[in-house]
């Protein structure tokens, strides 16, 4: 949940106000420092993390972590999981554990010696397997214009035979193979021009991740999610030029959690005033046990998780999708030895070095070296 956590954190740190691009005088509405909660317990066996912080004033990006809290998560069975503050500013569980489907969990923490806070109890709902992830060519309207751009829309289908999971939250990560159109057979180094014996810069791997809140509800008939649009890639990008992989995490969340994320999504995507009455209040599920009138921001969630990774070669995609070009324009430049050694500095890649006719052929650096776009280290889960 790293992407979602970062999005929630950025907005909540400023009291749901900092995402607005127009500076606001906090004195005009009376700034009040509030506690911000950000955490999720899942059925993944791992170290779970919870972040506690204070809001900052709207025009102040300073992050104030809460470092004097005693934090624990209590299961309905009475099992307690204790958390301790780490160097990364998160409270991490002392031991690895996995939430149990059907069990309820509650966050409890005390700030200082006497400020006690509790979340609502939330039941962990098991997430069913993702049935399929597939593609289709689509043309989507370009925001702010009457133009359309073509690309590949990836969809997701899932269903739950137990009828327990009905609300879903998604996040994705992607990896894509970058292959330069040209290969450098020679390099101009301090010691002169040398032949390249091992090509190490023409194949790289790029990475991306979701940055928006993706939520949906199952259709009541059959308790299915059908053709949920999980990721659109424009033909103007070259992510799908060679080989591409997308991994989707599916979180089965409660109805109240779905309502919170939906309202948060609407707030994040809405234009107009931050103080429009009709948009309602983003209500946290964490309250102060000491002072019931204290405003607490953020959310503590509990969810079951399932994950699916798929790979696509360009030829696997919808045939209506034309193959994207390389991300930079590549063109050869022939240079005589005299000009080359006079005007060019070392560390230049050469696609041709003709000693007999006294010339070299160069391409723009990004056409033979992809390391500015990705890593040459192949992901350990990558399958060719």
Short mmCIF file of C-alpha atoms in Angstrom, two decimals:
data_model
loop_
_atom_site.label_atom_id
_atom_site.label_comp_id
_atom_site.label_asym_id
_atom_site.label_seq_id
_atom_site.Cartn_x
_atom_site.Cartn_y
_atom_site.Cartn_z
CA UNK A 1 0.00 0.00 0.00
CA UNK A 2 2.97 2.32 -0.40
CA UNK A 3 1.43 4.40 -3.18
CA UNK A 4 -1.89 4.90 -1.48
CA UNK A 5 -0.21 5.67 1.83
CA UNK A 6 1.89 8.36 0.23
CA UNK A 7 -1.16 9.94 -1.39
CA UNK A 8 -3.12 9.90 1.85
CA UNK A 9 -0.15 11.21 3.79
CA UNK A 10 0.50 14.15 1.46
CA UNK A 11 -3.10 15.35 1.70
CA UNK A 12 -3.67 14.64 5.36
CA UNK A 13 -0.43 16.16 6.53
CA UNK A 14 -1.82 19.53 5.59
CA UNK A 15 -5.20 18.85 7.14
CA UNK A 16 -6.82 17.92 3.77
CA UNK A 17 -5.86 21.35 2.50
CA UNK A 18 -2.32 21.16 1.20
CA UNK A 19 -3.22 19.65 -2.17
CA UNK A 20 -4.79 22.93 -3.27
CA UNK A 21 -2.47 24.93 -5.52
CA UNK A 22 -3.75 28.27 -4.18
CA UNK A 23 -1.96 29.47 -1.00
CA UNK A 24 -4.36 29.93 1.92
CA UNK A 25 -3.83 32.09 4.96
CA UNK A 26 -4.27 29.58 7.76
CA UNK A 27 -4.99 32.37 10.23
CA UNK A 28 -8.17 33.18 8.31
CA UNK A 29 -9.81 29.92 9.39
CA UNK A 30 -7.89 29.15 12.58
CA UNK A 31 -5.34 26.37 12.23
CA UNK A 32 -5.65 23.50 14.69
CA UNK A 33 -3.03 20.80 14.94
CA UNK A 34 -4.60 17.37 14.58
CA UNK A 35 -3.41 13.78 14.82
CA UNK A 36 -3.11 11.95 11.48
CA UNK A 37 -3.36 8.14 11.34
CA UNK A 38 -2.26 6.04 8.37
CA UNK A 39 -2.08 2.24 8.54
CA UNK A 40 -3.44 -1.06 7.31
CA UNK A 41 -3.42 -4.62 8.63
CA UNK A 42 -3.63 -7.36 6.00
CA UNK A 43 -3.48 -11.15 5.85
CA UNK A 44 0.05 -10.96 4.43
CA UNK A 45 2.66 -12.43 6.75
CA UNK A 46 5.00 -9.47 7.22
CA UNK A 47 6.02 -6.57 9.42
CA UNK A 48 3.03 -4.23 9.45
CA UNK A 49 3.50 -0.48 9.70
CA UNK A 50 1.47 2.44 11.03
CA UNK A 51 2.34 6.11 10.65
CA UNK A 52 1.28 8.69 13.23
CA UNK A 53 1.88 12.39 12.65
CA UNK A 54 0.49 15.86 13.19
CA UNK A 55 -0.95 18.10 10.52
CA UNK A 56 1.09 21.11 9.55
CA UNK A 57 -0.19 24.55 8.64
CA UNK A 58 -1.30 24.78 5.01
CA UNK A 59 1.71 26.65 3.67
CA UNK A 60 4.20 24.74 5.80
CA UNK A 61 5.40 21.42 4.38
CA UNK A 62 7.16 20.40 7.59
CA UNK A 63 6.43 16.83 8.65
CA UNK A 64 6.01 16.37 12.38
CA UNK A 65 6.04 12.71 13.34
CA UNK A 66 4.55 11.57 16.62
CA UNK A 67 7.41 9.88 18.43
CA UNK A 68 6.05 9.40 21.94
CA UNK A 69 3.19 6.98 21.31
CA UNK A 70 2.53 3.48 22.63
CA UNK A 71 0.91 1.60 19.75
CA UNK A 72 -0.77 -1.76 19.49
CA UNK A 73 -3.37 -3.57 17.39
CA UNK A 74 -5.85 -5.74 19.26
CA UNK A 75 -7.66 -8.66 17.62
CA UNK A 76 -11.20 -9.63 18.55
CA UNK A 77 -9.77 -12.78 20.12
CA UNK A 78 -7.76 -10.64 22.53
CA UNK A 79 -4.42 -11.19 20.78
CA UNK A 80 -2.29 -8.04 20.98
CA UNK A 81 0.33 -6.98 18.44
CA UNK A 82 2.75 -4.33 19.69
CA UNK A 83 4.47 -1.73 17.53
CA UNK A 84 7.66 0.26 18.01
CA UNK A 85 8.95 3.43 16.36
CA UNK A 86 11.55 2.87 13.66
CA UNK A 87 14.08 5.09 11.94
CA UNK A 88 11.74 5.56 8.97
CA UNK A 89 9.17 7.38 11.12
CA UNK A 90 6.75 4.44 11.09
CA UNK A 91 5.61 2.33 14.01
CA UNK A 92 6.45 -1.23 12.96
CA UNK A 93 5.10 -4.42 14.48
CA UNK A 94 7.63 -6.02 16.80
CA UNK A 95 7.10 -9.34 15.03
CA UNK A 96 5.82 -10.47 11.65
CA UNK A 97 2.21 -11.59 11.63
CA UNK A 98 -0.72 -12.11 9.28
CA UNK A 99 -4.26 -11.01 9.91
CA UNK A 100 -6.86 -13.78 9.98
CA UNK A 101 -9.96 -13.62 7.74
CA UNK A 102 -13.11 -13.30 9.82
CA UNK A 103 -11.23 -11.75 12.76
CA UNK A 104 -11.67 -8.12 13.79
CA UNK A 105 -8.82 -5.72 14.51
CA UNK A 106 -8.67 -2.42 16.36
CA UNK A 107 -5.87 0.13 16.54
CA UNK A 108 -5.15 1.48 20.01
CA UNK A 109 -2.48 4.04 20.87
CA UNK A 110 -1.62 6.48 23.61
CA UNK A 111 0.31 9.70 23.00
CA UNK A 112 2.35 10.81 25.97
CA UNK A 113 0.96 9.50 29.22
CA UNK A 114 -2.74 10.16 28.94
CA UNK A 115 -4.01 10.87 25.38
CA UNK A 116 -5.73 7.65 24.33
CA UNK A 117 -7.08 6.85 20.85
CA UNK A 118 -9.02 3.92 19.42
CA UNK A 119 -10.15 2.98 15.94
CA UNK A 120 -13.35 1.19 15.06
CA UNK A 121 -13.10 -2.60 15.00
CA UNK A 122 -12.82 -3.81 11.40
CA UNK A 123 -13.30 -7.37 10.18
CA UNK A 124 -10.69 -8.78 7.83
CA UNK A 125 -12.36 -10.04 4.65
CA UNK A 126 -10.46 -12.55 2.52
CA UNK A 127 -9.72 -11.38 -1.01
CA UNK A 128 -10.59 -13.85 -3.78
CA UNK A 129 -8.06 -14.54 -6.55
CA UNK A 130 -8.00 -12.13 -9.48
CA UNK A 131 -9.54 -14.01 -12.39
CA UNK A 132 -7.80 -12.27 -15.27
CA UNK A 133 -6.01 -9.15 -16.46
CA UNK A 134 -6.36 -8.42 -20.17
CA UNK A 135 -5.96 -5.65 -22.71
CA UNK A 136 -7.99 -3.84 -25.33
CA UNK A 137 -7.22 -0.95 -27.65
CA UNK A 138 -9.05 2.20 -26.60
CA UNK A 139 -9.20 5.87 -27.48
CA UNK A 140 -9.68 8.16 -24.51
CA UNK A 141 -10.45 11.86 -24.55
CA UNK A 142 -7.61 14.19 -23.63
CA UNK A 143 -8.58 16.29 -20.63
CA UNK A 144 -9.19 19.92 -21.49
CA UNK A 145 -9.50 19.37 -25.25
CA UNK A 146 -11.63 17.71 -27.91
CA UNK A 147 -8.78 15.39 -28.87
CA UNK A 148 -8.48 11.65 -28.31
CA UNK A 149 -5.40 9.53 -27.74
CA UNK A 150 -5.13 5.87 -28.56
CA UNK A 151 -3.55 3.32 -26.30
CA UNK A 152 -3.99 0.06 -24.44
CA UNK A 153 -6.52 -0.19 -21.63
CA UNK A 154 -5.86 -3.02 -19.19
CA UNK A 155 -8.92 -4.49 -17.50
CA UNK A 156 -9.44 -6.77 -14.53
CA UNK A 157 -12.08 -9.38 -13.71
CA UNK A 158 -12.69 -11.03 -10.36
CA UNK A 159 -15.45 -12.79 -8.46
CA UNK A 160 -16.05 -14.17 -4.98
CA UNK A 161 -18.01 -17.41 -4.65
CA UNK A 162 -18.32 -16.88 -0.88
CA UNK A 163 -20.08 -13.51 -1.36
CA UNK A 164 -17.94 -12.04 1.42
CA UNK A 165 -15.86 -9.59 -0.60
CA UNK A 166 -17.91 -6.87 -2.24
CA UNK A 167 -15.72 -3.75 -2.04
CA UNK A 168 -12.25 -3.54 -3.53
CA UNK A 169 -9.23 -1.27 -3.51
CA UNK A 170 -6.48 -1.74 -6.09
CA UNK A 171 -2.90 -0.72 -6.68
CA UNK A 172 -0.48 -1.76 -9.39
CA UNK A 173 3.20 -1.79 -10.22
CA UNK A 174 4.65 -2.20 -13.68
CA UNK A 175 7.94 -3.18 -15.27
CA UNK A 176 8.81 -2.79 -18.92
CA UNK A 177 11.75 -3.76 -21.07
CA UNK A 178 13.64 -0.98 -22.84
CA UNK A 179 15.77 -1.93 -25.84
CA UNK A 180 17.79 0.76 -27.60
CA UNK A 181 17.38 0.95 -31.39
CA UNK A 182 21.16 1.04 -31.82
CA UNK A 183 24.06 -0.79 -30.21
CA UNK A 184 27.42 0.82 -29.46
CA UNK A 185 30.20 -1.36 -30.87
CA UNK A 186 32.93 1.06 -29.80
CA UNK A 187 33.54 3.51 -27.01
CA UNK A 188 35.77 6.56 -27.02
CA UNK A 189 37.53 6.56 -23.66
CA UNK A 190 40.54 8.31 -22.18
CA UNK A 191 42.87 5.67 -23.60
CA UNK A 192 41.32 6.01 -27.06
CA UNK A 193 38.69 4.13 -29.04
CA UNK A 194 38.10 0.59 -27.75
CA UNK A 195 35.86 -2.16 -29.06
CA UNK A 196 32.86 -3.11 -26.91
CA UNK A 197 33.05 -6.81 -26.12
CA UNK A 198 30.10 -6.98 -23.73
CA UNK A 199 26.97 -4.96 -24.45
CA UNK A 200 25.73 -3.76 -21.05
CA UNK A 201 23.72 -0.63 -21.81
CA UNK A 202 21.27 -1.48 -24.61
CA UNK A 203 18.73 -3.39 -22.48
CA UNK A 204 17.15 -1.83 -19.39
CA UNK A 205 14.06 -2.24 -17.26
CA UNK A 206 11.76 0.63 -16.32
CA UNK A 207 9.41 0.71 -13.35
CA UNK A 208 6.19 2.52 -12.44
CA UNK A 209 3.41 2.37 -9.88
CA UNK A 210 -0.15 3.60 -9.44
CA UNK A 211 -0.62 7.06 -8.02
CA UNK A 212 -4.40 7.33 -7.71
CA UNK A 213 -7.10 5.66 -5.65
CA UNK A 214 -8.64 2.74 -7.59
CA UNK A 215 -11.81 1.40 -6.02
CA UNK A 216 -14.86 -0.50 -7.19
CA UNK A 217 -17.76 -2.59 -5.94
CA UNK A 218 -18.84 -6.00 -7.15
CA UNK A 219 -21.98 -6.30 -9.23
CA UNK A 220 -24.63 -7.84 -6.99
CA UNK A 221 -25.60 -10.36 -9.64
CA UNK A 222 -22.93 -13.02 -9.24
CA UNK A 223 -20.81 -10.82 -6.97
CA UNK A 224 -18.45 -10.05 -9.84
CA UNK A 225 -16.15 -7.28 -10.95
CA UNK A 226 -16.10 -7.21 -14.74
CA UNK A 227 -13.92 -5.05 -17.02
CA UNK A 228 -12.61 -2.81 -14.28
CA UNK A 229 -10.15 -0.39 -15.98
CA UNK A 230 -6.97 -0.79 -13.98
CA UNK A 231 -4.35 0.94 -16.19
CA UNK A 232 -4.31 2.92 -19.46
CA UNK A 233 -1.06 3.33 -21.40
CA UNK A 234 -1.01 5.88 -24.19
CA UNK A 235 0.52 5.01 -27.54
CA UNK A 236 2.68 8.12 -27.04
CA UNK A 237 4.57 6.19 -24.35
CA UNK A 238 6.90 3.34 -25.29
CA UNK A 239 6.24 1.13 -22.27
CA UNK A 240 4.61 -1.49 -24.52
CA UNK A 241 7.20 -1.37 -27.30
CA UNK A 242 8.89 -4.63 -26.27
CA UNK A 243 7.83 -6.62 -23.20
CA UNK A 244 5.65 -5.40 -20.34
CA UNK A 245 4.52 -6.73 -16.96
CA UNK A 246 1.86 -5.45 -14.59
CA UNK A 247 1.26 -6.73 -11.06
CA UNK A 248 -2.06 -5.86 -9.42
CA UNK A 249 -2.83 -6.06 -5.72
CA UNK A 250 -6.49 -6.47 -4.81
CA UNK A 251 -7.62 -5.48 -1.32
CA UNK A 252 -10.99 -6.69 -0.05
CA UNK A 253 -12.18 -3.82 2.12
CA UNK A 254 -15.24 -3.13 4.25
CA UNK A 255 -18.20 -1.02 3.12
CA UNK A 256 -17.17 1.77 5.49
CA UNK A 257 -13.62 1.73 4.13
CA UNK A 258 -14.95 1.89 0.59
CA UNK A 259 -17.03 4.93 1.54
CA UNK A 260 -13.98 6.63 3.01
CA UNK A 261 -11.79 6.02 -0.06
CA UNK A 262 -14.57 7.08 -2.42
CA UNK A 263 -15.02 10.36 -0.58
CA UNK A 264 -11.26 10.84 -0.42
CA UNK A 265 -11.00 10.20 -4.17
CA UNK A 266 -13.76 12.71 -4.90
CA UNK A 267 -12.07 15.27 -2.69
CA UNK A 268 -8.71 14.74 -4.37
CA UNK A 269 -10.11 14.93 -7.91
CA UNK A 270 -12.66 17.69 -7.36
CA UNK A 271 -12.19 21.20 -8.61
CA UNK A 272 -13.61 24.28 -6.92
CA UNK A 273 -13.47 25.34 -3.33
CA UNK A 274 -12.16 23.14 -0.55
CA UNK A 275 -14.98 24.41 1.62
CA UNK A 276 -17.95 23.45 -0.57
CA UNK A 277 -20.64 22.29 1.83
CA UNK A 278 -22.02 19.62 -0.47
CA UNK A 279 -18.79 17.63 -0.42
CA UNK A 280 -19.28 16.61 3.19
CA UNK A 281 -16.72 15.80 5.83
CA UNK A 282 -13.98 13.21 5.49
CA UNK A 283 -14.58 11.31 8.72
CA UNK A 284 -11.82 9.23 10.27
CA UNK A 285 -12.55 5.90 11.96
CA UNK A 286 -10.16 6.83 14.78
CA UNK A 287 -11.40 8.83 17.76
CA UNK A 288 -9.92 10.21 20.93
CA UNK A 289 -10.94 8.20 23.98
CA UNK A 290 -9.74 11.05 26.19
CA UNK A 291 -11.47 13.89 24.33
CA UNK A 292 -14.38 12.75 22.12
CA UNK A 293 -14.58 16.22 20.54
CA UNK A 294 -10.99 16.11 19.25
CA UNK A 295 -10.70 15.95 15.46
CA UNK A 296 -8.59 13.03 14.22
CA UNK A 297 -7.66 12.64 10.56
CA UNK A 298 -6.68 9.63 8.49
CA UNK A 299 -7.81 6.04 8.52
CA UNK A 300 -6.90 2.66 9.98
CA UNK A 301 -7.88 -0.14 7.65
CA UNK A 302 -7.96 -3.94 7.59
CA UNK A 303 -8.07 -5.96 4.36
CA UNK A 304 -7.43 -9.30 2.74
CA UNK A 305 -5.02 -9.23 -0.19
CA UNK A 306 -4.58 -11.17 -3.41
CA UNK A 307 -2.15 -10.43 -6.21
CA UNK A 308 -1.70 -11.33 -9.86
CA UNK A 309 1.15 -10.61 -12.27
CA UNK A 310 0.91 -10.95 -16.05
CA UNK A 311 3.34 -10.39 -18.93
CA UNK A 312 2.70 -9.10 -22.43
CA UNK A 313 4.88 -8.91 -25.50
CA UNK A 314 3.92 -6.26 -28.02
CA UNK A 315 2.62 -9.00 -30.34
CA UNK A 316 0.28 -10.20 -27.58
CA UNK A 317 -1.60 -6.91 -27.49
CA UNK A 318 -4.69 -5.84 -29.40
CA UNK A 319 -3.68 -5.78 -33.11
CA UNK A 320 -5.33 -2.36 -33.50
CA UNK A 321 -2.57 -0.88 -31.34
CA UNK A 322 0.37 0.34 -33.47
CA UNK A 323 3.80 -0.34 -32.07
CA UNK A 324 5.11 2.75 -30.26
CA UNK A 325 8.32 4.37 -31.38
CA UNK A 326 11.40 4.66 -29.22
CA UNK A 327 11.27 7.42 -26.63
CA UNK A 328 13.95 9.57 -28.31
CA UNK A 329 14.69 10.40 -31.92
CA UNK A 330 17.65 8.45 -33.26
CA UNK A 331 19.71 9.53 -36.27
CA UNK A 332 23.28 8.68 -37.36
CA UNK A 333 25.95 11.33 -37.61
CA UNK A 334 29.13 10.62 -39.60
CA UNK A 335 32.21 12.50 -38.40
CA UNK A 336 35.77 12.46 -39.74
CA UNK A 337 38.58 11.40 -37.44
CA UNK A 338 40.02 14.92 -37.57
CA UNK A 339 36.79 16.57 -36.36
CA UNK A 340 35.94 13.79 -33.95
CA UNK A 341 39.17 13.82 -31.98
CA UNK A 342 39.27 17.61 -32.01
CA UNK A 343 35.72 18.42 -30.91
CA UNK A 344 34.44 15.37 -29.01
CA UNK A 345 35.29 14.50 -25.43
CA UNK A 346 35.82 10.93 -24.18
CA UNK A 347 32.91 8.74 -23.02
CA UNK A 348 31.17 8.78 -26.41
CA UNK A 349 29.45 5.70 -27.81
CA UNK A 350 30.13 4.84 -31.46
CA UNK A 351 28.01 2.60 -33.66
CA UNK A 352 30.77 2.46 -36.29
CA UNK A 353 34.53 3.09 -36.29
CA UNK A 354 36.12 2.93 -39.73
CA UNK A 355 39.89 3.22 -39.35
CA UNK A 356 40.55 2.62 -43.03
CA UNK A 357 38.35 5.47 -44.25
CA UNK A 358 39.01 7.64 -41.18
CA UNK A 359 35.44 8.27 -39.94
CA UNK A 360 33.14 7.34 -37.08
CA UNK A 361 29.34 7.15 -36.83
CA UNK A 362 27.59 8.40 -33.72
CA UNK A 363 24.02 8.26 -32.48
CA UNK A 364 22.48 10.32 -29.66
CA UNK A 365 23.61 8.78 -26.38
CA UNK A 366 20.13 7.64 -25.38
CA UNK A 367 19.89 5.60 -28.59
CA UNK A 368 22.70 3.28 -27.50
CA UNK A 369 22.54 3.66 -23.71
CA UNK A 370 19.21 3.23 -21.88
CA UNK A 371 20.52 3.67 -18.35
CA UNK A 372 18.99 7.14 -18.05
CA UNK A 373 15.55 5.50 -18.47
CA UNK A 374 15.87 2.40 -16.33
CA UNK A 375 18.11 -0.11 -14.63
CA UNK A 376 20.20 -2.74 -16.39
CA UNK A 377 19.40 -5.08 -13.50
CA UNK A 378 16.63 -7.44 -14.57
CA UNK A 379 13.91 -7.83 -11.91
CA UNK A 380 14.17 -11.17 -10.17
CA UNK A 381 10.55 -12.00 -11.05
CA UNK A 382 10.99 -11.15 -14.75
CA UNK A 383 10.12 -13.92 -17.22
CA UNK A 384 11.11 -13.77 -20.87
#
